[in-house]
mmCIF file with all atom_site columns, C-alpha atoms in Angstrom:
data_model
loop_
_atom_site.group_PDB
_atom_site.id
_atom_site.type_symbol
_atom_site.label_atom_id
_atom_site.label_alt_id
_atom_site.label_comp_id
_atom_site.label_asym_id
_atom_site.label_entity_id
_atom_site.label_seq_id
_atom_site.pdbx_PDB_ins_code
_atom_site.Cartn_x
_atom_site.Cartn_y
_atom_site.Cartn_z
_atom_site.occupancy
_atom_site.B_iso_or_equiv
_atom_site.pdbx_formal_charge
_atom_site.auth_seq_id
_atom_site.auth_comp_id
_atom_site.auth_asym_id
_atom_site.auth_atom_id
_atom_site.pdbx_PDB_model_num
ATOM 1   C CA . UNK A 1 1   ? -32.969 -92.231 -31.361 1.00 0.00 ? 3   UNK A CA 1
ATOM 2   C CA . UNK A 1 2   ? -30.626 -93.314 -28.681 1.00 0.00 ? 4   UNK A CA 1
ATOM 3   C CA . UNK A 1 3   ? -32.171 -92.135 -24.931 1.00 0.00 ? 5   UNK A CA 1
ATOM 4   C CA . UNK A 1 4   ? -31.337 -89.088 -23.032 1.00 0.00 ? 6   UNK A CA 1
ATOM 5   C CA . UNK A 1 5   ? -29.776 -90.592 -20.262 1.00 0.00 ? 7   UNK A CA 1
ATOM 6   C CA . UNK A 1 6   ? -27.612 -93.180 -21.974 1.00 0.00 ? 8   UNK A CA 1
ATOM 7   C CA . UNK A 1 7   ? -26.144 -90.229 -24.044 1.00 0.00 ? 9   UNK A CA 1
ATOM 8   C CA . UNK A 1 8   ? -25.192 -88.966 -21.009 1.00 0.00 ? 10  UNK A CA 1
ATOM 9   C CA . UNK A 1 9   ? -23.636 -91.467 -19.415 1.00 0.00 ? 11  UNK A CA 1
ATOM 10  C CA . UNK A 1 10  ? -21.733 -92.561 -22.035 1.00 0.00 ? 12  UNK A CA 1
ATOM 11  C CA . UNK A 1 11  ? -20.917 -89.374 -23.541 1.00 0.00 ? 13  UNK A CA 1
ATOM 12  C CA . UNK A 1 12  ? -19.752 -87.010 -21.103 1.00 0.00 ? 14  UNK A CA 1
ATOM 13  C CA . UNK A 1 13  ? -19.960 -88.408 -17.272 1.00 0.00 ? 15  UNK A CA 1
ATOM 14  C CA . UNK A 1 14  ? -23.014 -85.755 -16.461 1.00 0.00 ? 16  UNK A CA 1
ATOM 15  C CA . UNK A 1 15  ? -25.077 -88.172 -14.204 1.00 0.00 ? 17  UNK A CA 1
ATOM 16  C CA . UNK A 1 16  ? -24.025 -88.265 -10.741 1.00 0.00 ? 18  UNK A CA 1
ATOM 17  C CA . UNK A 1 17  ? -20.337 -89.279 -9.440  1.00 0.00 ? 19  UNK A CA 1
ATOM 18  C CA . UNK A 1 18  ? -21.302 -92.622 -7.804  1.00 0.00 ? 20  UNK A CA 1
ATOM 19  C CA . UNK A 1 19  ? -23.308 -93.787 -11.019 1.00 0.00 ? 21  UNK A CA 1
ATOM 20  C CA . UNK A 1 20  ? -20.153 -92.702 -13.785 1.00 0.00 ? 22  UNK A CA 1
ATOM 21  C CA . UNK A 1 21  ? -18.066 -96.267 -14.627 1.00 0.00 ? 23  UNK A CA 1
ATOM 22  C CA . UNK A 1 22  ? -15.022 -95.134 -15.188 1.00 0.00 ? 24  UNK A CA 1
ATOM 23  C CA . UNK A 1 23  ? -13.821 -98.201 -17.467 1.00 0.00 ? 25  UNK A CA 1
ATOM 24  C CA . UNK A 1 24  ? -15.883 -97.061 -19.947 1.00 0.00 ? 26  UNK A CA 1
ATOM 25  C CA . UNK A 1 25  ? -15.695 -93.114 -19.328 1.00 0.00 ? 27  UNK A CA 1
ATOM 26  C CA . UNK A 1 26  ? -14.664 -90.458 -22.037 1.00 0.00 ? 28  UNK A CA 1
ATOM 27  C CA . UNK A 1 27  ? -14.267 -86.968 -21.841 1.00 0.00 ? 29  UNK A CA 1
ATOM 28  C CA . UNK A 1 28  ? -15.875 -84.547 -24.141 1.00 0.00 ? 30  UNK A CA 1
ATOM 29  C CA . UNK A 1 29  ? -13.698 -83.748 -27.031 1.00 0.00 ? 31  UNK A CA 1
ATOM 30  C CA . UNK A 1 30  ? -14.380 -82.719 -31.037 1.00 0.00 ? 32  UNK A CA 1
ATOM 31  C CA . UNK A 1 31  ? -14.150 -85.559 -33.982 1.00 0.00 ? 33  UNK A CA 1
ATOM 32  C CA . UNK A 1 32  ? -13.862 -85.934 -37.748 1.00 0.00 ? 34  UNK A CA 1
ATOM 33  C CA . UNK A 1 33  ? -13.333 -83.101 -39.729 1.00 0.00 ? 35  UNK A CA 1
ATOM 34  C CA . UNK A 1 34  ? -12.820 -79.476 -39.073 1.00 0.00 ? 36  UNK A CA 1
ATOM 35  C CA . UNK A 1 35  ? -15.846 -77.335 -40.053 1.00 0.00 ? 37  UNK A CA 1
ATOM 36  C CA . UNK A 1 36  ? -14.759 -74.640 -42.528 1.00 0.00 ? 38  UNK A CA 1
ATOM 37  C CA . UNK A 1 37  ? -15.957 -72.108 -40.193 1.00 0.00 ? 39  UNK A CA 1
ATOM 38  C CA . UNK A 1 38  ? -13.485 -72.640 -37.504 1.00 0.00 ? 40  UNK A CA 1
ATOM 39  C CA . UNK A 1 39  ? -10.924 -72.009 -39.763 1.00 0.00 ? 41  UNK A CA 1
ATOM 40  C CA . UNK A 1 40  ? -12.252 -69.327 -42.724 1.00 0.00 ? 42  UNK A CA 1
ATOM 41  C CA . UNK A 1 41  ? -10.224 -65.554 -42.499 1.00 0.00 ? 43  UNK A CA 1
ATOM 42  C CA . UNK A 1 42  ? -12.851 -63.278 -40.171 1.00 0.00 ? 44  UNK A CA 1
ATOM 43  C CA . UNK A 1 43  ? -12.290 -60.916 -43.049 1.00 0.00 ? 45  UNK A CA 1
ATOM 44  C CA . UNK A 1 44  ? -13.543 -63.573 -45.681 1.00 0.00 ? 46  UNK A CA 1
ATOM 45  C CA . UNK A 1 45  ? -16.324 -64.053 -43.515 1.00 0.00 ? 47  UNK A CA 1
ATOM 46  C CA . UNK A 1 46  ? -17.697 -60.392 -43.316 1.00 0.00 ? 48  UNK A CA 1
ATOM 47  C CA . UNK A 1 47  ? -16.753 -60.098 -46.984 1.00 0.00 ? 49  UNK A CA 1
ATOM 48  C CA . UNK A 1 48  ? -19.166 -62.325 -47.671 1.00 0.00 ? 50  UNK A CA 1
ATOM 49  C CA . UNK A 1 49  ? -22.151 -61.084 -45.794 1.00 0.00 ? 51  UNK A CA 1
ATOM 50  C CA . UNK A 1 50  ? -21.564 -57.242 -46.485 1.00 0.00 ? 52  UNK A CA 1
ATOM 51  C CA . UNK A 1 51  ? -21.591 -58.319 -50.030 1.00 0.00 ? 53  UNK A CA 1
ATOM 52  C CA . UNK A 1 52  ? -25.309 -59.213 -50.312 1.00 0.00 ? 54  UNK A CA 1
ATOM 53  C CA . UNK A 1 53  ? -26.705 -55.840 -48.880 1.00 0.00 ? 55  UNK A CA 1
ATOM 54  C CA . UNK A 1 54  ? -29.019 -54.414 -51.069 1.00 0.00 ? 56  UNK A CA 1
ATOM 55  C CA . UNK A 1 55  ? -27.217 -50.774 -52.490 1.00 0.00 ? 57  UNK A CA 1
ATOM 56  C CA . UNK A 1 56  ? -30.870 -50.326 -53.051 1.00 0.00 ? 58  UNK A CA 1
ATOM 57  C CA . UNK A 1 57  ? -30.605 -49.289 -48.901 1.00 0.00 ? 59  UNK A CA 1
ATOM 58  C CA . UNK A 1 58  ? -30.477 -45.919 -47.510 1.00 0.00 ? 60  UNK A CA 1
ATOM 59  C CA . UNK A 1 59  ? -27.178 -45.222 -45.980 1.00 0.00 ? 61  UNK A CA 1
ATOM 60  C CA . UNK A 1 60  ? -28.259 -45.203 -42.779 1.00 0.00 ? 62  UNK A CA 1
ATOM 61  C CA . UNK A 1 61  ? -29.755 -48.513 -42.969 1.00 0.00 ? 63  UNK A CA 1
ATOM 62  C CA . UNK A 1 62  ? -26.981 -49.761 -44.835 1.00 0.00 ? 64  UNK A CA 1
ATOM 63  C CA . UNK A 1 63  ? -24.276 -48.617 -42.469 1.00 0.00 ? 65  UNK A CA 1
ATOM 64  C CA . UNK A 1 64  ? -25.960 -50.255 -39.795 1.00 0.00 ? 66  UNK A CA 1
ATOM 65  C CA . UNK A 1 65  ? -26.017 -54.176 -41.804 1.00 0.00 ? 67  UNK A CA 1
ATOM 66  C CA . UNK A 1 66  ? -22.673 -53.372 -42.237 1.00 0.00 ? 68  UNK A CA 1
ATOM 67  C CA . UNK A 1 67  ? -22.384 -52.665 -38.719 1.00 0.00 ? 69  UNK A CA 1
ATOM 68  C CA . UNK A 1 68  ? -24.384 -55.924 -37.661 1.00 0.00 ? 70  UNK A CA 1
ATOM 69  C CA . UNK A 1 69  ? -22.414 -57.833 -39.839 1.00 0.00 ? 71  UNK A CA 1
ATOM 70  C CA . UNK A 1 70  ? -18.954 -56.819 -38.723 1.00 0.00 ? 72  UNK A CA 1
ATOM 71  C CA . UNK A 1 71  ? -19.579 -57.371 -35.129 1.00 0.00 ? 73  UNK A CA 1
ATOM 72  C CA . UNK A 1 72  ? -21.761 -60.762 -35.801 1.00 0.00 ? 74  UNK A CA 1
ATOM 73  C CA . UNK A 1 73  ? -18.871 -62.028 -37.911 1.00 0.00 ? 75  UNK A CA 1
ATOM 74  C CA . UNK A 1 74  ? -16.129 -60.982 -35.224 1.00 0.00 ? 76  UNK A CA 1
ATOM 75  C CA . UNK A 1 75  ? -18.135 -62.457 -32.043 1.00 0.00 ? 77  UNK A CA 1
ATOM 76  C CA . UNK A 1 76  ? -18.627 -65.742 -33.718 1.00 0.00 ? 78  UNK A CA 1
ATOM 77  C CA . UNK A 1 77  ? -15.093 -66.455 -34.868 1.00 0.00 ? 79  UNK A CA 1
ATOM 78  C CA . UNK A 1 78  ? -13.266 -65.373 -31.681 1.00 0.00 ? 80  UNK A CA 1
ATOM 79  C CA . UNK A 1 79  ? -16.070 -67.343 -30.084 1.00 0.00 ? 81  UNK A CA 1
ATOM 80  C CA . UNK A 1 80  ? -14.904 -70.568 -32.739 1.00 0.00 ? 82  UNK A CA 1
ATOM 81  C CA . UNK A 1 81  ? -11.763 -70.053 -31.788 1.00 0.00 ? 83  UNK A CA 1
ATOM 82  C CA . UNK A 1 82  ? -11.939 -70.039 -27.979 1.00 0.00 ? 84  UNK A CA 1
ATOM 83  C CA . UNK A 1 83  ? -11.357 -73.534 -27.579 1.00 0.00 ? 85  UNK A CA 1
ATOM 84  C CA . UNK A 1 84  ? -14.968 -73.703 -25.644 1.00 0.00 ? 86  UNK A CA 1
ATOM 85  C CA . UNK A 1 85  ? -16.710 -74.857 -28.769 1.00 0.00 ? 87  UNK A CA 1
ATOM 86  C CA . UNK A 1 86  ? -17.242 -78.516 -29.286 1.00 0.00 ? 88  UNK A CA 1
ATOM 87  C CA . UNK A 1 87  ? -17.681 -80.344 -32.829 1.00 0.00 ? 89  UNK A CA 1
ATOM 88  C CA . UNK A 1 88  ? -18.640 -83.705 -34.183 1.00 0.00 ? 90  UNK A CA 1
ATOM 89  C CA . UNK A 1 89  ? -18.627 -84.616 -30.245 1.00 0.00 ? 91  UNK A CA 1
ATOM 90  C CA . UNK A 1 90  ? -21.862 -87.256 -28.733 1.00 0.00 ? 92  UNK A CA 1
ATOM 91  C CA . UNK A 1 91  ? -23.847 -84.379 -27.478 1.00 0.00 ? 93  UNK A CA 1
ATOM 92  C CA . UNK A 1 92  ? -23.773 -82.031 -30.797 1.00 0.00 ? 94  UNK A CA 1
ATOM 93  C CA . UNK A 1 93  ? -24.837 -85.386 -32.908 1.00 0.00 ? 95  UNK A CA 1
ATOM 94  C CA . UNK A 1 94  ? -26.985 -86.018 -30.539 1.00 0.00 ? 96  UNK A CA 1
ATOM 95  C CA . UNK A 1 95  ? -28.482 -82.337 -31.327 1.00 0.00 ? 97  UNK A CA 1
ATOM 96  C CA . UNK A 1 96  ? -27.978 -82.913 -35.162 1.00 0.00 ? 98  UNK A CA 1
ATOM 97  C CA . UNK A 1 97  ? -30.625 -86.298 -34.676 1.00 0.00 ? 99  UNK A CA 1
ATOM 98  C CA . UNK A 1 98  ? -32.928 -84.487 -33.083 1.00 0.00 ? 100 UNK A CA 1
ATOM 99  C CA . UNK A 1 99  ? -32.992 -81.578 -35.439 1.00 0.00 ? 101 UNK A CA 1
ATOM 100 C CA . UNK A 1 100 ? -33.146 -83.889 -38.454 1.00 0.00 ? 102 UNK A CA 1
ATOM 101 C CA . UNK A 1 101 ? -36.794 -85.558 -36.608 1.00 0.00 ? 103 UNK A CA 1
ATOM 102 C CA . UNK A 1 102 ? -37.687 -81.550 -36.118 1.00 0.00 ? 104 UNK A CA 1
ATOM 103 C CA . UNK A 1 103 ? -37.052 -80.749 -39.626 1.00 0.00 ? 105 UNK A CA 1
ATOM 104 C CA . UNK A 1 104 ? -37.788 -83.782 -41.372 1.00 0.00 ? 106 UNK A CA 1
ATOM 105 C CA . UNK A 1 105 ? -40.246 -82.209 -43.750 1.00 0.00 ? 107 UNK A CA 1
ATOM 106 C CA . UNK A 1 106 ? -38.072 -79.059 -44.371 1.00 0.00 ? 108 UNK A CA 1
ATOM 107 C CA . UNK A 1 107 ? -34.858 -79.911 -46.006 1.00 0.00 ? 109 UNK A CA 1
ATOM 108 C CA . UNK A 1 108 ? -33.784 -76.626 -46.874 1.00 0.00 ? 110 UNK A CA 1
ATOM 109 C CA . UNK A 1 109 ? -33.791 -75.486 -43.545 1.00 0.00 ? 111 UNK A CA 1
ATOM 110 C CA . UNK A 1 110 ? -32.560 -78.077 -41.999 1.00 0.00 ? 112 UNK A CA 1
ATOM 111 C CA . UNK A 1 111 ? -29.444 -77.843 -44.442 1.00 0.00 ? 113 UNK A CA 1
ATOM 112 C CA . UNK A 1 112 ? -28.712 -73.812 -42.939 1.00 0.00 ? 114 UNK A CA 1
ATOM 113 C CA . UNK A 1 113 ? -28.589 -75.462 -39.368 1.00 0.00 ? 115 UNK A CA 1
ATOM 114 C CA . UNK A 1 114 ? -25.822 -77.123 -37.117 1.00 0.00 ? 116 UNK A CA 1
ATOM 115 C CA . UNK A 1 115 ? -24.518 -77.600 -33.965 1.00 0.00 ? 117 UNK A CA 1
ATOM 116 C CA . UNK A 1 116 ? -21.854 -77.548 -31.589 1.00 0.00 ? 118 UNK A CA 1
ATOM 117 C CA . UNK A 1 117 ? -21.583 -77.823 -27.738 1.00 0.00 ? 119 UNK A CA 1
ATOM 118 C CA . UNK A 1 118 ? -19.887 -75.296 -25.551 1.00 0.00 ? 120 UNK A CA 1
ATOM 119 C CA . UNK A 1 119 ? -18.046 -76.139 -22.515 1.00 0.00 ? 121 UNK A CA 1
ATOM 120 C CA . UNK A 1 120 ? -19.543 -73.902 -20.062 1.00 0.00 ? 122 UNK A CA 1
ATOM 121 C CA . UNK A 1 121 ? -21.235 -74.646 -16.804 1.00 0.00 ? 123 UNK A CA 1
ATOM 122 C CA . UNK A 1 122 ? -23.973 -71.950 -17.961 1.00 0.00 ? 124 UNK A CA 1
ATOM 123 C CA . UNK A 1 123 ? -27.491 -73.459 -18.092 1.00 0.00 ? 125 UNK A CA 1
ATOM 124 C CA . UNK A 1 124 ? -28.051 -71.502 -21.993 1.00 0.00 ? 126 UNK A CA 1
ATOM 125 C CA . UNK A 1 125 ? -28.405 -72.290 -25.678 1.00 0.00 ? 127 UNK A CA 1
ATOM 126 C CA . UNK A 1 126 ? -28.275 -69.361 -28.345 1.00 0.00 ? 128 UNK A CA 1
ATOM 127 C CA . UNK A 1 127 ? -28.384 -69.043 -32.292 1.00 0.00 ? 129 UNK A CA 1
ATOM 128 C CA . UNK A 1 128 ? -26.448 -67.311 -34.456 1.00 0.00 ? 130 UNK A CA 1
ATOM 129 C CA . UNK A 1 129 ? -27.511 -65.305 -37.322 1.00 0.00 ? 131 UNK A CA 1
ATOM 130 C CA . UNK A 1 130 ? -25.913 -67.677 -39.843 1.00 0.00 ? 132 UNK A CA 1
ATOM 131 C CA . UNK A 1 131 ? -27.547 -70.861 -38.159 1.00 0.00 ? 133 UNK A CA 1
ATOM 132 C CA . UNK A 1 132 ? -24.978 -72.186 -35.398 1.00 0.00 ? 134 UNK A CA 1
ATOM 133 C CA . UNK A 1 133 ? -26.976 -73.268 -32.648 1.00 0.00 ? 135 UNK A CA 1
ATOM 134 C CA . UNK A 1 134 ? -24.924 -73.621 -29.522 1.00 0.00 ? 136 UNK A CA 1
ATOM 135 C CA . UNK A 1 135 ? -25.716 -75.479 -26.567 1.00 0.00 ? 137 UNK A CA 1
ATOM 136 C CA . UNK A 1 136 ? -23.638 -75.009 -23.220 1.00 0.00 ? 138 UNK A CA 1
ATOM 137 C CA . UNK A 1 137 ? -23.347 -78.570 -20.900 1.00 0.00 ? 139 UNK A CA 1
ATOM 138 C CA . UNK A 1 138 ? -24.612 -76.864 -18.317 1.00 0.00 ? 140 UNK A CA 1
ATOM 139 C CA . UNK A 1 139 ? -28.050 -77.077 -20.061 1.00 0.00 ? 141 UNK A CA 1
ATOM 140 C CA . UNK A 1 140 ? -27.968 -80.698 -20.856 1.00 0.00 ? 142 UNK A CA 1
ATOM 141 C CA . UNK A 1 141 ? -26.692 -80.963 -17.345 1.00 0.00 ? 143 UNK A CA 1
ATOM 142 C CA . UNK A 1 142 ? -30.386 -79.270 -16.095 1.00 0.00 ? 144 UNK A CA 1
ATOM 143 C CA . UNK A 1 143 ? -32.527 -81.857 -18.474 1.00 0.00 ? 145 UNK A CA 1
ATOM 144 C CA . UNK A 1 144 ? -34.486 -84.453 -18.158 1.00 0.00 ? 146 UNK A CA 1
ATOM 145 C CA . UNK A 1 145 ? -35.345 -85.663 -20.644 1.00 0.00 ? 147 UNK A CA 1
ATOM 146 C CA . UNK A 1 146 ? -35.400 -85.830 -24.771 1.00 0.00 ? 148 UNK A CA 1
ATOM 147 C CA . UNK A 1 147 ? -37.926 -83.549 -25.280 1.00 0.00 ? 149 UNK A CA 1
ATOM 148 C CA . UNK A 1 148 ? -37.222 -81.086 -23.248 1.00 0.00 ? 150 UNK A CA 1
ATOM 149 C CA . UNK A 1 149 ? -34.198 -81.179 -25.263 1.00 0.00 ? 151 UNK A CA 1
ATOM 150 C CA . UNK A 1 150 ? -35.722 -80.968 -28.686 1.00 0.00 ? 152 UNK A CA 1
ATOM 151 C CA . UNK A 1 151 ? -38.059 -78.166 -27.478 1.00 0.00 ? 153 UNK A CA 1
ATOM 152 C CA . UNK A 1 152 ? -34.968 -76.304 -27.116 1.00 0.00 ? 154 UNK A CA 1
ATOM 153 C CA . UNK A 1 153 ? -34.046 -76.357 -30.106 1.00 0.00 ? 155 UNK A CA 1
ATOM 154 C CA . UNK A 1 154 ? -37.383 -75.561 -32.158 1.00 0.00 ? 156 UNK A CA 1
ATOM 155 C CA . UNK A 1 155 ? -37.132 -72.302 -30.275 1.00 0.00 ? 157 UNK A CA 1
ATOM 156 C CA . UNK A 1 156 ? -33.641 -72.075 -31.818 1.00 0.00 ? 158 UNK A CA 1
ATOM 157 C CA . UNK A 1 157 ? -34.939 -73.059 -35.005 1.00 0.00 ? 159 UNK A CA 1
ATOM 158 C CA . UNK A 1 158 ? -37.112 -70.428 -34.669 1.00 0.00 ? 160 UNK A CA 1
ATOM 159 C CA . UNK A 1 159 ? -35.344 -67.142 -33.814 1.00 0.00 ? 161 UNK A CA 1
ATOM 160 C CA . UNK A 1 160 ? -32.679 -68.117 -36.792 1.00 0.00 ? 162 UNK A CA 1
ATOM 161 C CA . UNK A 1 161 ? -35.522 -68.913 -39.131 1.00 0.00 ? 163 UNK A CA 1
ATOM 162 C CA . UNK A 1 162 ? -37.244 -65.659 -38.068 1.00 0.00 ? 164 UNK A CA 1
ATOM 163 C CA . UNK A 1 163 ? -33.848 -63.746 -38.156 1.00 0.00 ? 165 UNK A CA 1
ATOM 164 C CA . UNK A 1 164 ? -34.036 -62.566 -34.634 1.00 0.00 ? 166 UNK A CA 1
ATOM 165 C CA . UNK A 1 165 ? -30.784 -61.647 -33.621 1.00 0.00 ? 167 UNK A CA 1
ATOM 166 C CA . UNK A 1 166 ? -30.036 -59.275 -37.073 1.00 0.00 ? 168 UNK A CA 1
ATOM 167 C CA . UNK A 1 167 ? -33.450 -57.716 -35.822 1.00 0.00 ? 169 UNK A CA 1
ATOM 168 C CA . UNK A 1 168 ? -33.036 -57.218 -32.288 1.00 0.00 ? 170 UNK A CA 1
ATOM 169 C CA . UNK A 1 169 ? -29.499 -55.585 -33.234 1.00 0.00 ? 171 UNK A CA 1
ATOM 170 C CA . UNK A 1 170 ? -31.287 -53.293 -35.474 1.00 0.00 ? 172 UNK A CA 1
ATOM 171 C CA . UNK A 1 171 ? -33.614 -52.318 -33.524 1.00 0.00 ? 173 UNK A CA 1
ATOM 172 C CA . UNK A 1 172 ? -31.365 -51.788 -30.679 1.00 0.00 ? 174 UNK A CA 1
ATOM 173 C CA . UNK A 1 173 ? -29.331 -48.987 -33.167 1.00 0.00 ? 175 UNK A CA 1
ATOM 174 C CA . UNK A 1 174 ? -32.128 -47.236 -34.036 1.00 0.00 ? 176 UNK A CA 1
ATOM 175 C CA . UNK A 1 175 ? -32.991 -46.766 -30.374 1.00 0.00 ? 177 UNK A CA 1
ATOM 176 C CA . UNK A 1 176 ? -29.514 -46.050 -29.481 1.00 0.00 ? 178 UNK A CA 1
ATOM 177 C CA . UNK A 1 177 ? -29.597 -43.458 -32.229 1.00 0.00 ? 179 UNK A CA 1
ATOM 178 C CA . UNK A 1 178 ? -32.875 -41.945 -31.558 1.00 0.00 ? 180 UNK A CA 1
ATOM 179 C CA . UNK A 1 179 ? -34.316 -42.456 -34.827 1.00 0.00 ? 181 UNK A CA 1
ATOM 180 C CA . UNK A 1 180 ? -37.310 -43.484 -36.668 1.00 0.00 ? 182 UNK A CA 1
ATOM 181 C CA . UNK A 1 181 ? -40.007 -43.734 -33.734 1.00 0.00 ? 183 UNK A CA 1
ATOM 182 C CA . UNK A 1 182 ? -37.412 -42.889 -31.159 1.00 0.00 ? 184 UNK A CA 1
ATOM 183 C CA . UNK A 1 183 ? -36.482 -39.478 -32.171 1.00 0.00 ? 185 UNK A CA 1
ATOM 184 C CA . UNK A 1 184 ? -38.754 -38.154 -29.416 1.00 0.00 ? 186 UNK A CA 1
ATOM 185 C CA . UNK A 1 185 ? -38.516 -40.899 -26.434 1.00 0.00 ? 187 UNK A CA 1
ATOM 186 C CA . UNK A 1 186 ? -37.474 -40.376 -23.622 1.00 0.00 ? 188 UNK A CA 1
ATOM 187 C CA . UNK A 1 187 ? -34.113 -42.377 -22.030 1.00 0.00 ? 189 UNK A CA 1
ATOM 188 C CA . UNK A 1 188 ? -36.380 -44.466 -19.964 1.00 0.00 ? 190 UNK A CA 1
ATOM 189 C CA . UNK A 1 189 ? -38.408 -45.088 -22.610 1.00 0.00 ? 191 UNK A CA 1
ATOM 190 C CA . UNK A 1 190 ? -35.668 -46.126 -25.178 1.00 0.00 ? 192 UNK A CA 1
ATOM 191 C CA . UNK A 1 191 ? -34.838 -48.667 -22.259 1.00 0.00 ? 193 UNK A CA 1
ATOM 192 C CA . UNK A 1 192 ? -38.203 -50.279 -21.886 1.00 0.00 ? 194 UNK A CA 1
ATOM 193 C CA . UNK A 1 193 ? -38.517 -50.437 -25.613 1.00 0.00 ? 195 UNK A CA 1
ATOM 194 C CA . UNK A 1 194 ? -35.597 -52.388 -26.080 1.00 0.00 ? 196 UNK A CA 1
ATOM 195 C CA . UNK A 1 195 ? -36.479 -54.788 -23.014 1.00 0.00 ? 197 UNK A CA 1
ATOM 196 C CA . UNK A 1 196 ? -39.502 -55.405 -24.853 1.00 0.00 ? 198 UNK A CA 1
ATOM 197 C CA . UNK A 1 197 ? -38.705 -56.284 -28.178 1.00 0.00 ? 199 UNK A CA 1
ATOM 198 C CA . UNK A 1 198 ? -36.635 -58.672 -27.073 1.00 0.00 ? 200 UNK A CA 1
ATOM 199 C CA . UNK A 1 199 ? -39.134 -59.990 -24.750 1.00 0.00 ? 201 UNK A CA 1
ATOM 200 C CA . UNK A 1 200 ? -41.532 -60.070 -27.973 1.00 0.00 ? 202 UNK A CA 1
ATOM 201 C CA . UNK A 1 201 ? -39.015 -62.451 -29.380 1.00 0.00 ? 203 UNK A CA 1
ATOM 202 C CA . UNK A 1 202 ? -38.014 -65.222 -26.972 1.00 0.00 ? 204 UNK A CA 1
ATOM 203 C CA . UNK A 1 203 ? -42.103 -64.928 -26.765 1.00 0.00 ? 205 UNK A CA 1
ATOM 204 C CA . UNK A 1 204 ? -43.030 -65.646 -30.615 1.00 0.00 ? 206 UNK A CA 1
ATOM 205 C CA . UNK A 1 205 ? -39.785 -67.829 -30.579 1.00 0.00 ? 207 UNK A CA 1
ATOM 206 C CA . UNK A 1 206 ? -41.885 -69.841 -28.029 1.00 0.00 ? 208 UNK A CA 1
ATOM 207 C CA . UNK A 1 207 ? -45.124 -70.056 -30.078 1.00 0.00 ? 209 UNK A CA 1
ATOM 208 C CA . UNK A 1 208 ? -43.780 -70.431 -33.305 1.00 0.00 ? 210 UNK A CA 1
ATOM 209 C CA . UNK A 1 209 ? -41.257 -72.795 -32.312 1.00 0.00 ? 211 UNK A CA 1
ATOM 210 C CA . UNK A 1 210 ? -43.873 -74.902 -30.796 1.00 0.00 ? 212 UNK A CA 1
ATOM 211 C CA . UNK A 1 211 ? -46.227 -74.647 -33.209 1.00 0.00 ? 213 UNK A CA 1
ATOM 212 C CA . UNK A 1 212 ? -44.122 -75.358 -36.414 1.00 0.00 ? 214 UNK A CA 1
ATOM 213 C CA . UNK A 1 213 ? -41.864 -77.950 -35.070 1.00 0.00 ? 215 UNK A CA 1
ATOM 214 C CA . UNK A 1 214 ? -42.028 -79.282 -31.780 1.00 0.00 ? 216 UNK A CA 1
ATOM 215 C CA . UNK A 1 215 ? -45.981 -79.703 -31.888 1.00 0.00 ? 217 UNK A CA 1
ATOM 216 C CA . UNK A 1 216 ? -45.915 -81.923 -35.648 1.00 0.00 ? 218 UNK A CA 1
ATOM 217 C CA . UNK A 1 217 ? -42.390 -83.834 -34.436 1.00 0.00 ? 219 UNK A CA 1
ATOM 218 C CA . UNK A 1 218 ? -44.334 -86.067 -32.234 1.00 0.00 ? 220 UNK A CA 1
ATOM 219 C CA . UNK A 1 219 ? -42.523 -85.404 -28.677 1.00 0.00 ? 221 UNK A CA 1
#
């Protein structure tokens, strides 16, 4: 794999101002081909995801897939379509190496993953429930190094693999609505439940990201 720092340079101009040579400079910008989902109809999209719930489902749960999925679907294509969102760029194949040395020995997941880098000064990287893995500049901007990088991204890996964000919005209805094991809590204690289920999952996203991919990848 190339090294962090010459991606850098090269790439984007991230290093400091006095070390950037601007004969060789380029700025950040999206190659080759489109990726479908930039362009697919957001009503194609949710089509397509409200399609495989189970009818199997009580209504309540039902209604709140459908839910997830209509507001998942909607964030991510306005968020496609913001212009912030960086394809086939040096940073995002930079990502795509490193996930292929993660994921080596598990094809099939490695196929459900990409990603693309957002223009933001933000020091963040999220995952989407249908395997985009975003990662703002102002991340890379905070690194130093490769596998700090690639750690990352196992504990990406991780909360798509473990479907996370469906969850945590799940959860987060049911608490909103007071039902299941909520129908008798307390406001305050609707708020610390929520706080720590999600705290629960950046923690086993930690561990299991570590564990499963980072640890075995050789970093």
């Amino acid at each position: 794999m190339k090294t962090f720092f010459t991606l850098i340079s090269i790439g984007i101009g991230l290093v400091s101002w006095g070390q950037i040579d601007w004969n060789y400079y380029q700025p950040l910008k999206a190659k080759g081909n489109i990726p479908a989902e930039f362009t697919q109809e957001y009503a194609d999209k949710y089509s397509a995801e409200s399609r495989a719930i189970s009818n199997n489902k009580e209504k309540s749960e039902r209604h709140r897939e459908e839910t997830f999925h209509l507001r998942s679907q909607y964030f991510i294509n306005e968020f496609l379509a913001s212009g912030n969102v960086v394809f086939g760029d040096t940073i995002s194949q930079y990502c795509e190496q490193i996930l292929d040395h993660l994921l080596v020995n598990n094809q099939e997941l490695r196929s459900k993953i990409r990603v693309y880098t957002v223009k933001s000064p933000e020091v963040n990287a999220f995952a989407t429930d249908n395997g985009i893995i975003c990662v703002n500049l102002g991340l890379i901007a905070q690194l130093e190094n490769e596998a700090q990088l690639a750690y990352i991204l196992a504990h990406e890996i991780t909360h798509f693999k473990l479907d996370h964000v469906f969850d945590q919005f799940i959860e987060e209805e049911k608490i909103k609505e007071g039902s299941d094991t909520y129908r008798r809590k307390s406001q305050d204690e609707k708020l610390l439940a929520m706080s720590t289920y999600s705290k629960s999952h950046e923690m086993e996203a930690d561990r299991e990201g570590f564990k499963n991919y980072y640890d075995k990848s050789g970093y």
